[in-house]
Amino acid sequence: MESFDVVIIGAGASGLFCAAQAGYRGRKVLVIDHANKAGKKILMSGGGRCNFTNLDAAPKHYLSNNPYFCISALKRYTSSDFVELVDRHALDYVEKAPGQFFCEHSAKDLLQILLTECEWSGSEIRLNTSVQQITKNEESFTLLTNAGSIKCNSLVVATGGLSIPTLGASGFGYQIAEQFGLSVLPRRASLVPITIQPAMKEKLSTLSGVSVDIEATANGVSFKEPMLFTHRGISGPAILQISNFWQPGDDLQLNLLPEIDPELHFKQVRQDRPKRALETELTSLLPKRFVELMKQDFSWLSKPMAELSNDQLAEITQYLTHFDVQPNGTEGYRTAEVTLGGIDTDQVSSKTFECNTVKGLYFIGEVLDITGWLGGYNFQWAWSSGYAAGQYVQ
Ligand SMILES: Cc1cc2nc3c(=O)[nH]c(=O)nc-3n(C[C@H](O)[C@H](O)[C@H](O)COP(=O)(O)OP(=O)(O)OC[C@H]3O[C@@H](n4cnc5c(N)ncnc54)[C@H](O)[C@@H]3O)c2cc1C
């Protein structure tokens, strides 16, 4: 039977990074993946350019049942550490938004860095390999795979979340956790577009492709970013961000004019330019196609401001600051960037990522109940958790 010090299941972001760290420590490391290619999600991420970290990757940008769990790992391997690594590999990258780093050319360049690190550290990667059974005795684990049995001292589960099954996502990591008696917290698709009620979807169909800078609020959390109308519902950064905090049935407030106090603004325009039509004023603030749609609900938009009452201005203000999109769900794992929830961190060491009750069993990355905001935070979690476990696997 083949024998390794460390076997890592999952050749994604956290698994590859952990492999390199353990390899550099002289461990004999094997990474296995059932997919035919390593790092498929990395290649697809950030619109093909991978938003690989965020300089502001602090614990406040992560959701978990235990908000303290991520602190130690994020501190021990920071976004600056990762930037230093990609600098050493001469990666060309750009800071698209403050602190948000993307590959300048292609996510392939970032994946190549991880593969090079694995190669330099002597770690082996085997693709098209699936695990049928895992058994454990006092000293080691035995994995029965489609390519024979493999023995290891440390088993690292880096199988990621459930999003985008066509990229290799599976619930295998959760199954392993359950096999060894760990609890798995409820999971749901997140960083995901929100769908809307059929009648509303029909009404908004002419807006597909229109983007509006909004403020989305749910359960006391707000994001001021662009929202995109799609043929299925609403998407764009503001919606993906709020999907971490919103669930069907919760209130979702969409303010389409977050930068001004619309009622005050409209009253001022009525005073300064009484002949101006409200429609014209709205077109200076919002996309034309959206204003066209508003005319279905407000027949008086083409009237001069001077003819509009305070009540009418208040009504328009309410409509725009509490735009009722009638959300009814999300697009689910098919398009979600992450899985919120996962393996309960209470049973995992935040220092080593080893399971408290099963010696030699480690969990890293998205399979754990740690979910970052949109903006490079999820990859930083993969690097930080992979790095931490990589220091301790035997
Ligand atoms: C479309 C998209 C865009 C994204 N963009 C960004 C971004 O720009 N920035 C950011 O920070 N995050 C982004 N994310 C999230 C980020 O990709 C993940 O959080 C990150 O990849 C998680 O790393 P991981 O190692 O835990 O899991 P993954 O990278 O998903 O790796 C898991 C690996 O395990 C393998 N695997 C699964 N089941 C099995 C099994 N049964 N047997 C063997 N192998 C198995 C999979 O094939 C996969 O290779 C994006 C996600 C998606 C889907």
Coordinates of C-alpha atoms and ligand atoms in Angstrom, one line a residue:
M1 CA 0.0 0.0 0.0
E2 CA 1.3 3.5 -0.8
S3 CA 2.1 5.6 2.2
F4 CA 2.2 9.4 2.7
D5 CA 2.7 11.6 5.8
V6 CA -0.1 13.8 4.6
V7 CA -3.0 13.3 2.2
I8 CA -5.1 16.3 1.3
I9 CA -8.5 15.7 -0.3
G10 CA -9.3 18.6 -2.6
A11 CA -6.9 20.3 -5.0
G12 CA -8.6 23.7 -4.7
A13 CA -7.3 26.9 -3.1
S14 CA -6.9 25.8 0.5
G15 CA -5.7 22.2 -0.4
L16 CA -3.0 23.3 -2.8
F17 CA -1.8 26.0 -0.4
C18 CA -1.7 23.6 2.6
A19 CA 0.2 21.0 0.5
A20 CA 3.0 23.5 -0.3
Q21 CA 3.4 24.5 3.4
A22 CA 3.5 20.9 4.5
G23 CA 5.9 19.9 1.7
Y24 CA 8.3 22.7 2.6
R25 CA 8.3 21.2 6.2
G26 CA 9.7 18.0 4.7
R27 CA 6.4 16.1 4.8
K28 CA 5.6 13.6 2.1
V29 CA 2.4 15.1 0.7
L30 CA -0.3 13.8 -1.7
V31 CA -3.2 16.0 -2.9
I32 CA -6.1 14.1 -4.5
D33 CA -9.1 15.5 -6.4
H34 CA -11.9 13.8 -8.2
A35 CA -12.0 16.5 -10.8
N36 CA -9.9 16.3 -14.0
K37 CA -8.1 19.7 -13.2
A38 CA -6.8 21.4 -10.1
G39 CA -8.2 24.7 -8.9
K40 CA -11.2 24.9 -11.2
K41 CA -12.9 27.5 -9.0
I42 CA -9.8 29.6 -9.0
L43 CA -9.9 29.7 -12.8
M44 CA -13.5 30.8 -12.8
S45 CA -13.2 33.3 -9.9
G46 CA -13.4 37.0 -10.2
G47 CA -14.7 36.9 -13.7
G48 CA -11.7 34.8 -14.7
R49 CA -9.2 37.1 -13.0
C50 CA -9.4 35.9 -9.4
N51 CA -9.9 38.4 -6.7
F52 CA -7.2 36.5 -4.7
T53 CA -7.1 38.6 -1.5
N54 CA -8.3 41.7 0.2
L55 CA -5.9 43.9 2.2
D56 CA -8.7 44.5 4.8
A57 CA -9.3 40.8 5.5
A58 CA -10.2 41.2 9.1
P59 CA -12.5 38.9 11.2
K60 CA -15.4 41.3 10.8
H61 CA -15.6 40.3 7.2
Y62 CA -16.4 36.7 8.0
L63 CA -19.6 35.0 9.1
S64 CA -19.6 32.0 11.4
N65 CA -21.4 30.5 14.3
N66 CA -18.2 31.2 16.2
P67 CA -17.0 34.7 15.1
Y68 CA -13.7 34.2 17.0
F69 CA -12.6 31.1 15.2
C70 CA -11.0 32.8 12.2
I71 CA -9.0 35.4 14.2
S72 CA -5.9 33.4 14.8
A73 CA -5.3 32.0 11.3
L74 CA -6.0 35.4 9.6
K75 CA -3.4 37.0 11.9
R76 CA -0.8 34.3 11.4
Y77 CA -1.1 34.4 7.5
T78 CA -2.3 37.8 6.3
S79 CA -3.2 39.2 3.0
S80 CA 0.1 41.0 2.9
D81 CA 1.9 37.7 3.3
F82 CA 0.0 36.4 0.3
V83 CA 0.8 39.5 -1.7
E84 CA 4.4 39.0 -0.8
L85 CA 4.2 35.4 -2.1
V86 CA 2.7 36.5 -5.5
D87 CA 5.3 39.3 -5.7
R88 CA 8.0 36.7 -5.4
H89 CA 6.4 34.9 -8.4
A90 CA 6.2 38.2 -10.3
L91 CA 2.5 38.0 -10.7
D92 CA 1.0 41.0 -12.5
Y93 CA -2.0 42.2 -10.5
V94 CA -4.3 45.2 -10.1
E95 CA -6.1 46.7 -7.1
K96 CA -9.6 47.1 -8.7
A97 CA -11.3 48.5 -5.6
P98 CA -9.5 49.7 -2.5
G99 CA -7.7 46.6 -1.0
Q100 CA -9.2 44.2 -3.6
F101 CA -6.5 42.5 -5.6
F102 CA -7.1 40.7 -8.9
C103 CA -4.8 39.1 -11.4
E104 CA -4.1 41.6 -14.2
H105 CA -4.3 39.0 -17.0
S106 CA -5.8 35.7 -15.9
A107 CA -6.6 33.6 -12.9
K108 CA -4.5 30.9 -14.6
D109 CA -1.4 32.9 -13.4
L110 CA -2.5 32.5 -9.8
L111 CA -3.2 28.8 -10.1
Q112 CA 0.2 28.4 -11.7
I113 CA 1.8 30.0 -8.6
L114 CA 0.1 27.4 -6.4
L115 CA 1.1 24.5 -8.7
T116 CA 4.6 25.8 -8.8
E117 CA 4.7 26.0 -5.0
C118 CA 3.4 22.5 -4.8
E119 CA 6.1 21.3 -7.2
W120 CA 8.9 23.2 -5.4
S121 CA 7.8 21.7 -2.1
G122 CA 7.8 18.2 -3.5
S123 CA 4.0 17.7 -3.1
E124 CA 2.3 15.4 -5.5
I125 CA -1.1 16.1 -7.0
R126 CA -3.3 13.3 -8.4
L127 CA -6.5 14.1 -10.3
N128 CA -9.4 12.0 -11.4
T129 CA -9.1 10.2 -8.0
S130 CA -12.1 9.7 -5.8
V131 CA -12.2 8.3 -2.3
Q132 CA -14.6 5.5 -1.7
Q133 CA -13.9 4.8 2.0
I134 CA -11.9 6.2 4.9
T135 CA -10.9 4.1 7.9
K136 CA -8.7 5.0 10.8
N137 CA -6.7 3.1 13.4
E138 CA -4.6 4.4 16.3
E139 CA -1.8 5.8 14.1
S140 CA -3.1 6.3 10.6
F141 CA -5.9 6.7 8.1
T142 CA -6.5 4.3 5.1
L143 CA -8.2 5.7 2.1
L144 CA -9.7 3.4 -0.4
T145 CA -9.7 5.2 -3.8
N146 CA -10.5 4.3 -7.4
A147 CA -6.7 3.9 -7.9
G148 CA -5.9 1.7 -4.9
S149 CA -5.4 2.2 -1.2
I150 CA -3.4 4.9 0.4
K151 CA -2.2 5.3 4.0
C152 CA -1.4 8.6 5.8
N153 CA -0.7 10.0 9.2
S154 CA -2.6 13.2 8.6
L155 CA -5.7 13.6 6.6
V156 CA -6.7 17.1 5.5
V157 CA -10.2 17.7 4.2
A158 CA -10.2 20.6 1.8
T159 CA -13.2 19.8 -0.3
G160 CA -14.7 23.2 -0.3
G161 CA -18.5 24.0 -0.3
L162 CA -21.4 23.0 -2.4
S163 CA -21.5 25.8 -4.9
I164 CA -21.2 25.1 -8.6
P165 CA -21.4 21.3 -8.7
T166 CA -20.2 21.3 -12.3
L167 CA -16.8 22.5 -11.0
G168 CA -16.3 19.5 -8.8
A169 CA -18.1 20.7 -5.7
S170 CA -19.5 17.9 -3.5
G171 CA -20.7 17.3 0.0
F172 CA -18.0 14.8 0.7
G173 CA -16.2 16.9 3.3
Y174 CA -19.4 17.1 5.4
Q175 CA -19.8 13.3 5.1
I176 CA -16.3 12.8 6.4
A177 CA -17.1 15.1 9.3
E178 CA -20.2 13.2 10.1
Q179 CA -18.4 9.9 9.8
F180 CA -16.0 11.0 12.5
G181 CA -18.7 12.4 14.8
L182 CA -18.4 16.2 14.0
S183 CA -21.5 18.2 13.6
V184 CA -22.3 20.1 10.4
L185 CA -24.3 23.3 10.7
P186 CA -27.1 24.1 8.2
R187 CA -25.8 25.2 4.9
R188 CA -27.2 27.5 2.2
A189 CA -26.0 29.0 -1.1
S190 CA -24.6 32.5 -0.6
L191 CA -22.9 35.4 -2.4
V192 CA -25.7 34.5 -4.8
P193 CA -28.2 36.4 -7.0
I194 CA -31.7 36.8 -5.6
T195 CA -34.7 35.7 -7.6
I196 CA -38.0 37.6 -7.6
Q197 CA -41.7 36.7 -7.8
P198 CA -42.9 35.8 -11.3
A199 CA -45.2 38.7 -11.9
M200 CA -42.6 41.2 -10.7
K201 CA -39.9 39.4 -12.8
E202 CA -42.2 39.9 -15.9
K203 CA -42.7 43.6 -15.0
L204 CA -38.9 44.2 -14.6
S205 CA -37.9 42.1 -17.7
T206 CA -37.1 45.3 -19.7
L207 CA -34.5 46.2 -17.2
S208 CA -32.2 43.1 -17.8
G209 CA -28.6 44.4 -17.9
V210 CA -29.4 47.7 -16.2
S211 CA -27.1 48.6 -13.2
V212 CA -28.0 51.0 -10.4
D213 CA -25.9 52.1 -7.5
I214 CA -27.9 51.2 -4.5
E215 CA -27.9 50.5 -0.8
A216 CA -29.1 47.1 0.1
T217 CA -30.1 46.4 3.8
A218 CA -31.2 43.2 5.5
N219 CA -31.1 42.2 9.2
G220 CA -29.3 45.4 10.1
V221 CA -26.5 45.1 7.6
S222 CA -26.1 47.4 4.6
F223 CA -24.0 47.5 1.5
K224 CA -23.7 50.5 -0.9
E225 CA -22.6 49.0 -4.2
P226 CA -24.1 48.5 -7.7
M227 CA -27.1 46.2 -8.3
L228 CA -27.7 44.6 -11.6
F229 CA -31.1 43.6 -13.0
T230 CA -31.0 40.2 -14.7
H231 CA -33.5 38.1 -16.6
R232 CA -33.9 36.0 -13.4
G233 CA -33.9 38.7 -10.8
I234 CA -31.3 40.9 -9.2
S235 CA -27.5 40.5 -8.9
G236 CA -24.4 42.6 -8.8
P237 CA -22.1 43.2 -5.8
A238 CA -24.7 44.8 -3.6
I239 CA -27.0 41.8 -3.9
L240 CA -24.3 39.2 -3.6
Q241 CA -23.1 40.9 -0.5
I242 CA -26.5 41.1 1.1
S243 CA -27.3 37.5 0.3
N244 CA -24.9 36.5 3.1
F245 CA -27.3 38.3 5.5
W246 CA -30.7 37.8 3.8
Q247 CA -32.9 34.7 3.6
P248 CA -36.4 34.3 2.0
G249 CA -39.0 35.8 4.3
D250 CA -36.6 38.4 5.6
D251 CA -37.1 42.1 4.8
L252 CA -34.8 43.3 2.0
Q253 CA -34.6 47.1 1.7
L254 CA -33.3 48.5 -1.6
N255 CA -32.5 52.2 -1.6
L256 CA -32.0 53.3 -5.2
L257 CA -30.9 56.8 -4.3
P258 CA -28.6 56.2 -1.3
E259 CA -26.4 59.3 -1.9
I260 CA -29.2 61.9 -1.5
D261 CA -32.2 62.7 0.6
P262 CA -34.7 62.3 -2.3
E263 CA -37.6 64.2 -0.7
L264 CA -35.4 67.2 0.1
H265 CA -33.8 67.0 -3.2
F266 CA -37.1 67.0 -5.2
K267 CA -38.4 69.9 -3.1
Q268 CA -35.3 71.9 -3.9
V269 CA -35.6 71.2 -7.6
R270 CA -39.3 72.1 -7.5
Q271 CA -38.3 75.5 -6.0
D272 CA -35.3 76.1 -8.3
R273 CA -36.6 74.7 -11.6
P274 CA -40.4 74.5 -11.3
K275 CA -40.9 73.9 -15.0
R276 CA -38.6 70.8 -15.1
A277 CA -40.5 67.5 -15.4
L278 CA -40.0 65.1 -12.5
E279 CA -39.2 62.5 -15.2
T280 CA -36.3 64.6 -16.5
E281 CA -35.0 65.0 -13.0
L282 CA -35.2 61.3 -12.3
T283 CA -33.4 60.5 -15.6
S284 CA -30.4 62.6 -14.3
L285 CA -30.3 60.3 -11.2
L286 CA -31.3 56.9 -12.5
P287 CA -31.0 54.8 -15.7
K288 CA -33.4 55.9 -18.4
R289 CA -34.9 52.4 -18.8
F290 CA -35.7 52.4 -15.1
V291 CA -37.5 55.8 -15.3
E292 CA -39.5 54.5 -18.3
L293 CA -40.7 51.6 -16.1
M294 CA -41.6 53.9 -13.3
K295 CA -44.1 55.6 -15.6
Q296 CA -46.3 52.4 -15.4
D297 CA -46.8 53.1 -11.7
F298 CA -46.8 56.9 -11.7
S299 CA -48.7 58.4 -14.6
W300 CA -47.8 61.9 -13.5
L301 CA -44.0 61.7 -13.9
S302 CA -44.0 63.9 -17.0
K303 CA -45.7 66.8 -15.1
P304 CA -43.6 69.9 -14.2
M305 CA -42.3 69.8 -10.6
A306 CA -44.4 72.9 -9.7
E307 CA -47.6 70.9 -10.2
L308 CA -46.5 68.1 -7.8
S309 CA -47.7 68.0 -4.2
N310 CA -45.6 67.2 -1.2
D311 CA -47.4 63.9 -0.9
Q312 CA -46.5 62.9 -4.5
L313 CA -42.8 63.7 -3.8
A314 CA -43.0 61.7 -0.6
E315 CA -44.6 58.8 -2.5
I316 CA -41.8 58.8 -5.1
T317 CA -39.3 59.0 -2.4
Q318 CA -40.8 56.0 -0.6
Y319 CA -40.9 54.0 -3.9
L320 CA -37.2 54.7 -4.6
T321 CA -35.8 54.3 -1.1
H322 CA -37.8 51.1 -0.4
F323 CA -37.9 49.6 -3.9
D324 CA -40.1 46.6 -3.5
V325 CA -38.6 44.0 -5.8
Q326 CA -40.5 41.1 -4.2
P327 CA -37.7 38.7 -3.6
N328 CA -38.6 35.0 -3.3
G329 CA -35.3 33.1 -3.1
T330 CA -31.9 32.8 -4.6
E331 CA -30.4 31.1 -7.7
G332 CA -29.0 28.5 -5.3
Y333 CA -25.8 26.5 -5.6
R334 CA -25.9 26.6 -9.4
T335 CA -24.5 30.1 -9.4
A336 CA -23.5 30.8 -5.8
E337 CA -19.9 31.8 -5.0
V338 CA -19.9 30.1 -1.6
T339 CA -21.7 27.9 0.9
L340 CA -22.6 29.6 4.1
G341 CA -22.5 27.3 7.2
G342 CA -20.7 24.0 7.2
I343 CA -18.6 22.0 9.7
D344 CA -19.0 23.3 13.2
T345 CA -15.7 25.0 14.2
D346 CA -16.3 24.3 17.9
Q347 CA -14.8 20.8 17.3
V348 CA -11.7 22.1 15.4
S349 CA -8.6 23.8 16.7
S350 CA -8.3 27.4 15.5
K351 CA -4.5 27.1 15.9
T352 CA -3.8 23.8 14.0
F353 CA -7.2 23.1 12.3
E354 CA -7.0 19.5 13.7
C355 CA -10.2 18.1 14.9
N356 CA -10.3 18.0 18.7
T357 CA -11.6 14.5 18.9
V358 CA -9.9 12.8 16.0
K359 CA -6.1 12.9 16.0
G360 CA -4.6 13.6 12.6
L361 CA -7.9 14.8 10.9
Y362 CA -7.8 18.4 9.7
F363 CA -10.5 20.6 8.0
I364 CA -9.6 23.8 6.1
G365 CA -11.1 26.3 3.7
E366 CA -14.8 26.7 2.9
V367 CA -15.9 23.3 4.1
L368 CA -15.7 24.9 7.6
D369 CA -18.5 27.2 8.9
I370 CA -16.6 30.3 7.9
T371 CA -17.9 32.5 5.1
G372 CA -16.3 35.7 3.9
W373 CA -17.9 38.7 2.3
L374 CA -17.5 39.3 -1.4
G375 CA -14.1 40.9 -2.3
G376 CA -11.3 38.4 -2.0
Y377 CA -12.0 37.4 1.6
N378 CA -12.9 33.8 0.8
F379 CA -9.6 33.1 -0.9
Q380 CA -7.8 34.8 2.0
W381 CA -9.5 32.3 4.3
A382 CA -8.4 29.5 2.1
W383 CA -4.7 30.7 2.3
S384 CA -4.8 31.5 6.0
S385 CA -6.4 28.2 7.0
G386 CA -4.3 26.2 4.6
Y387 CA -1.2 27.8 5.9
A388 CA -2.1 27.2 9.5
A389 CA -2.8 23.5 9.0
G390 CA 0.3 23.2 6.8
Q391 CA 2.4 24.1 9.9
Y392 CA 1.1 21.2 12.0
V393 CA 0.3 18.2 9.9
Q394 CA 2.6 15.3 10.8
Ligands
LIG1 C1 -17.9 31.6 -9.6 C2 -17.1 31.8 -8.4 C3 -16.3 33.0 -8.3 C4 -15.6 33.2 -7.1 N1 -14.8 34.3 -7.0 C5 -14.1 34.6 -5.9 C6 -13.2 35.7 -5.8 O1 -12.9 36.4 -6.8 N2 -12.6 35.9 -4.6 C7 -12.7 35.1 -3.5 O2 -12.1 35.3 -2.5 N3 -13.5 34.0 -3.6 C8 -14.2 33.7 -4.7 N4 -15.0 32.6 -4.8 C9 -15.0 31.7 -3.7 C10 -13.7 30.8 -3.7 O3 -13.6 30.2 -4.9 C11 -13.9 29.7 -2.6 O4 -14.2 30.2 -1.4 C12 -12.5 28.9 -2.5 O5 -12.2 28.3 -3.7 C13 -12.6 27.9 -1.4 O6 -11.4 27.2 -1.3 P1 -11.4 25.7 -0.9 O7 -10.0 25.1 -1.0 O8 -12.1 25.5 0.4 O9 -12.4 24.9 -1.9 P2 -12.3 24.8 -3.5 O10 -11.4 25.8 -4.0 O11 -13.7 24.8 -4.0 O12 -11.6 23.4 -3.7 C14 -12.3 22.2 -3.3 C15 -11.7 21.1 -4.2 O13 -12.2 19.8 -3.6 C16 -12.5 19.0 -4.7 N5 -13.4 18.0 -4.2 C17 -14.7 18.2 -3.8 N6 -15.3 17.0 -3.5 C18 -14.4 16.1 -3.7 C19 -14.4 14.7 -3.5 N7 -15.5 14.0 -3.1 N8 -13.2 14.0 -3.8 C20 -12.1 14.6 -4.2 N9 -12.0 16.0 -4.4 C21 -13.2 16.7 -4.1 C22 -13.0 19.9 -5.8 O14 -13.0 19.3 -7.0 C23 -12.1 21.1 -5.6 O15 -11.0 21.0 -6.5 C24 -15.7 32.3 -6.0 C25 -16.4 31.2 -6.1 C26 -17.1 30.9 -7.3 C27 -17.9 29.7 -7.4

